[in-house]
Coordinates of C-alpha atoms in Angstrom, one line a residue:
M197 CA 134.6 -22.0 26.6
A198 CA 133.8 -20.3 29.9
H199 CA 136.6 -19.7 32.3
A200 CA 136.3 -20.2 36.1
H201 CA 134.9 -17.1 37.6
L202 CA 137.4 -15.2 39.8
P203 CA 135.3 -12.8 41.8
T204 CA 138.1 -11.0 43.7
T205 CA 141.8 -10.0 43.1
E206 CA 142.7 -12.5 45.9
A207 CA 140.9 -15.3 44.0
A208 CA 142.9 -14.5 40.9
V209 CA 146.2 -14.5 42.8
T210 CA 145.3 -17.9 44.2
A211 CA 144.6 -19.2 40.7
I212 CA 148.0 -17.8 39.5
R213 CA 149.7 -19.6 42.4
E214 CA 148.1 -22.9 41.2
V215 CA 149.4 -22.3 37.7
A216 CA 152.9 -21.5 39.0
A217 CA 152.9 -24.7 41.1
E218 CA 151.7 -26.7 38.0
F219 CA 154.7 -25.5 36.0
G220 CA 157.2 -25.4 38.9
L221 CA 157.6 -21.6 38.8
S222 CA 158.5 -19.2 41.7
L223 CA 156.6 -16.0 42.0
S224 CA 156.3 -12.8 44.1
V225 CA 153.2 -11.0 44.9
T226 CA 152.8 -7.3 45.9
D227 CA 149.3 -6.1 47.1
D228 CA 148.0 -2.6 47.1
I229 CA 144.9 -2.2 49.1
G230 CA 142.9 0.9 49.5
A231 CA 141.7 3.7 47.2
D232 CA 144.7 5.8 47.8
R233 CA 147.1 3.0 46.9
T234 CA 145.7 1.5 43.7
S235 CA 147.0 2.8 40.4
R236 CA 143.8 3.7 38.7
R237 CA 142.6 6.0 41.6
T238 CA 145.3 8.6 41.5
S239 CA 142.7 11.3 42.3
A240 CA 141.8 9.7 45.6
P241 CA 142.8 11.9 48.6
L242 CA 145.6 10.6 50.9
F243 CA 144.5 8.1 53.5
T244 CA 141.2 7.4 51.7
V245 CA 140.8 3.7 51.9
L246 CA 137.3 3.1 50.5
D247 CA 135.8 4.0 47.1
P248 CA 132.8 6.3 47.1
D249 CA 130.5 3.2 46.9
G250 CA 132.0 1.8 50.1
S251 CA 134.1 -0.9 48.5
L252 CA 137.7 -1.6 49.3
P253 CA 139.7 -1.8 46.1
H254 CA 142.5 -4.4 45.9
E255 CA 145.2 -4.5 43.3
A256 CA 148.0 -7.0 43.0
F257 CA 151.2 -7.3 41.0
V258 CA 152.5 -10.8 40.4
D259 CA 155.9 -11.5 39.0
L260 CA 156.6 -15.0 37.7
A261 CA 160.0 -16.5 37.1
G262 CA 160.8 -17.5 33.6
P263 CA 161.6 -18.3 30.9
P264 CA 159.6 -16.5 29.7
S265 CA 159.5 -13.6 32.2
V266 CA 155.8 -12.7 32.9
S267 CA 154.2 -10.2 35.1
V268 CA 150.5 -9.7 35.9
R269 CA 148.8 -6.6 37.3
L270 CA 145.4 -7.4 38.6
F271 CA 143.1 -4.4 38.8
P272 CA 140.0 -4.1 41.0
E273 CA 137.9 -3.6 37.9
D274 CA 138.0 -7.3 36.9
D275 CA 140.8 -6.9 34.3
A276 CA 144.5 -7.4 34.1
K277 CA 147.6 -6.3 32.3
I278 CA 149.9 -9.2 31.4
T279 CA 153.5 -8.6 30.2
V280 CA 155.3 -11.4 28.5
E281 CA 158.9 -10.8 27.7
G282 CA 158.2 -7.0 27.3
V283 CA 155.0 -7.5 25.2
E284 CA 152.0 -5.9 27.1
F285 CA 148.5 -7.3 26.9
Y286 CA 146.0 -4.8 28.3
D287 CA 142.4 -5.4 29.4
V288 CA 142.7 -9.2 29.7
P289 CA 139.6 -10.3 31.7
R290 CA 140.6 -11.5 35.2
D291 CA 138.8 -14.8 34.6
S292 CA 141.0 -15.4 31.5
V293 CA 144.4 -14.9 33.3
P294 CA 145.0 -18.6 34.5
S295 CA 144.2 -19.8 30.9
F296 CA 146.5 -17.2 29.4
L297 CA 149.4 -18.2 31.7
R298 CA 148.8 -21.9 30.9
S299 CA 149.0 -21.1 27.2
V300 CA 152.2 -19.2 27.6
Y301 CA 154.0 -21.7 29.9
G302 CA 152.4 -24.7 28.1
G303 CA 154.0 -23.8 24.8
L304 CA 150.9 -22.6 22.9
A305 CA 151.9 -19.0 22.5
F306 CA 153.8 -18.1 19.4
T307 CA 155.2 -15.2 17.4
K308 CA 154.3 -14.4 13.9
G309 CA 156.5 -12.2 11.7
R310 CA 155.8 -10.2 8.5
L311 CA 158.1 -8.6 5.9
F312 CA 156.1 -5.5 5.1
P313 CA 155.8 -3.6 7.2
P314 CA 158.4 -5.4 9.2
G315 CA 157.4 -6.6 12.6
H316 CA 156.4 -9.5 14.9
W317 CA 153.3 -10.2 16.8
L318 CA 152.9 -12.4 20.0
V319 CA 149.9 -14.6 19.7
V320 CA 148.4 -16.3 22.8
P321 CA 145.5 -18.7 22.0
L322 CA 143.2 -19.7 24.7
P323 CA 140.6 -22.5 24.9
G324 CA 137.3 -21.7 23.4
D325 CA 138.5 -19.9 20.3
E326 CA 139.8 -16.8 22.3
T327 CA 143.0 -15.3 21.1
Y328 CA 145.1 -12.3 22.2
K329 CA 147.6 -10.7 19.8
E330 CA 150.0 -7.8 20.5
P331 CA 152.9 -6.3 18.5
V332 CA 156.4 -7.1 19.7
P333 CA 158.4 -3.8 20.2
A334 CA 161.0 -3.6 17.4
P335 CA 164.3 -4.2 19.4
A336 CA 162.7 -6.5 22.0
L337 CA 162.7 -9.8 20.2
T338 CA 164.2 -11.9 23.0
S339 CA 165.6 -15.5 22.5
W340 CA 162.3 -16.9 24.0
L341 CA 160.2 -14.9 21.6
S342 CA 162.3 -15.7 18.5
G343 CA 162.3 -19.4 19.5
R344 CA 158.5 -19.4 19.0
T345 CA 158.3 -18.0 15.5
R346 CA 155.8 -19.5 13.1
R347 CA 155.6 -18.6 9.4

């Protein structure tokens, strides 16, 4: 299933605001605009606003109230890093972020454990047979994560 195209960081923030309103969540947004302010351009000289191609990079950090606690860092390169209860999902396409959040807050996300080697995984299924799966750090199995365990 194709996700709605979010051409800019601001469009993605607007879509996240809609998801937050849908689930009655509060959020805070921090914007970093300019080549010298975004995290992936650490080699940019001070006070350099534009990229070499003339574009103005825009990065945003969105913190959503929980449970679960979720943060989203939107990068100018059309991807995001989503952290759910301490579990980090890297390289999530920007267009998939709203669906990802709907799955988490809508109760579709679950953890799956195994005995050997011991550990847990957080699994977030999205519409269209797309699934994201990341290991849960050993001591970080929070009450929200443990409440979603499937065998």
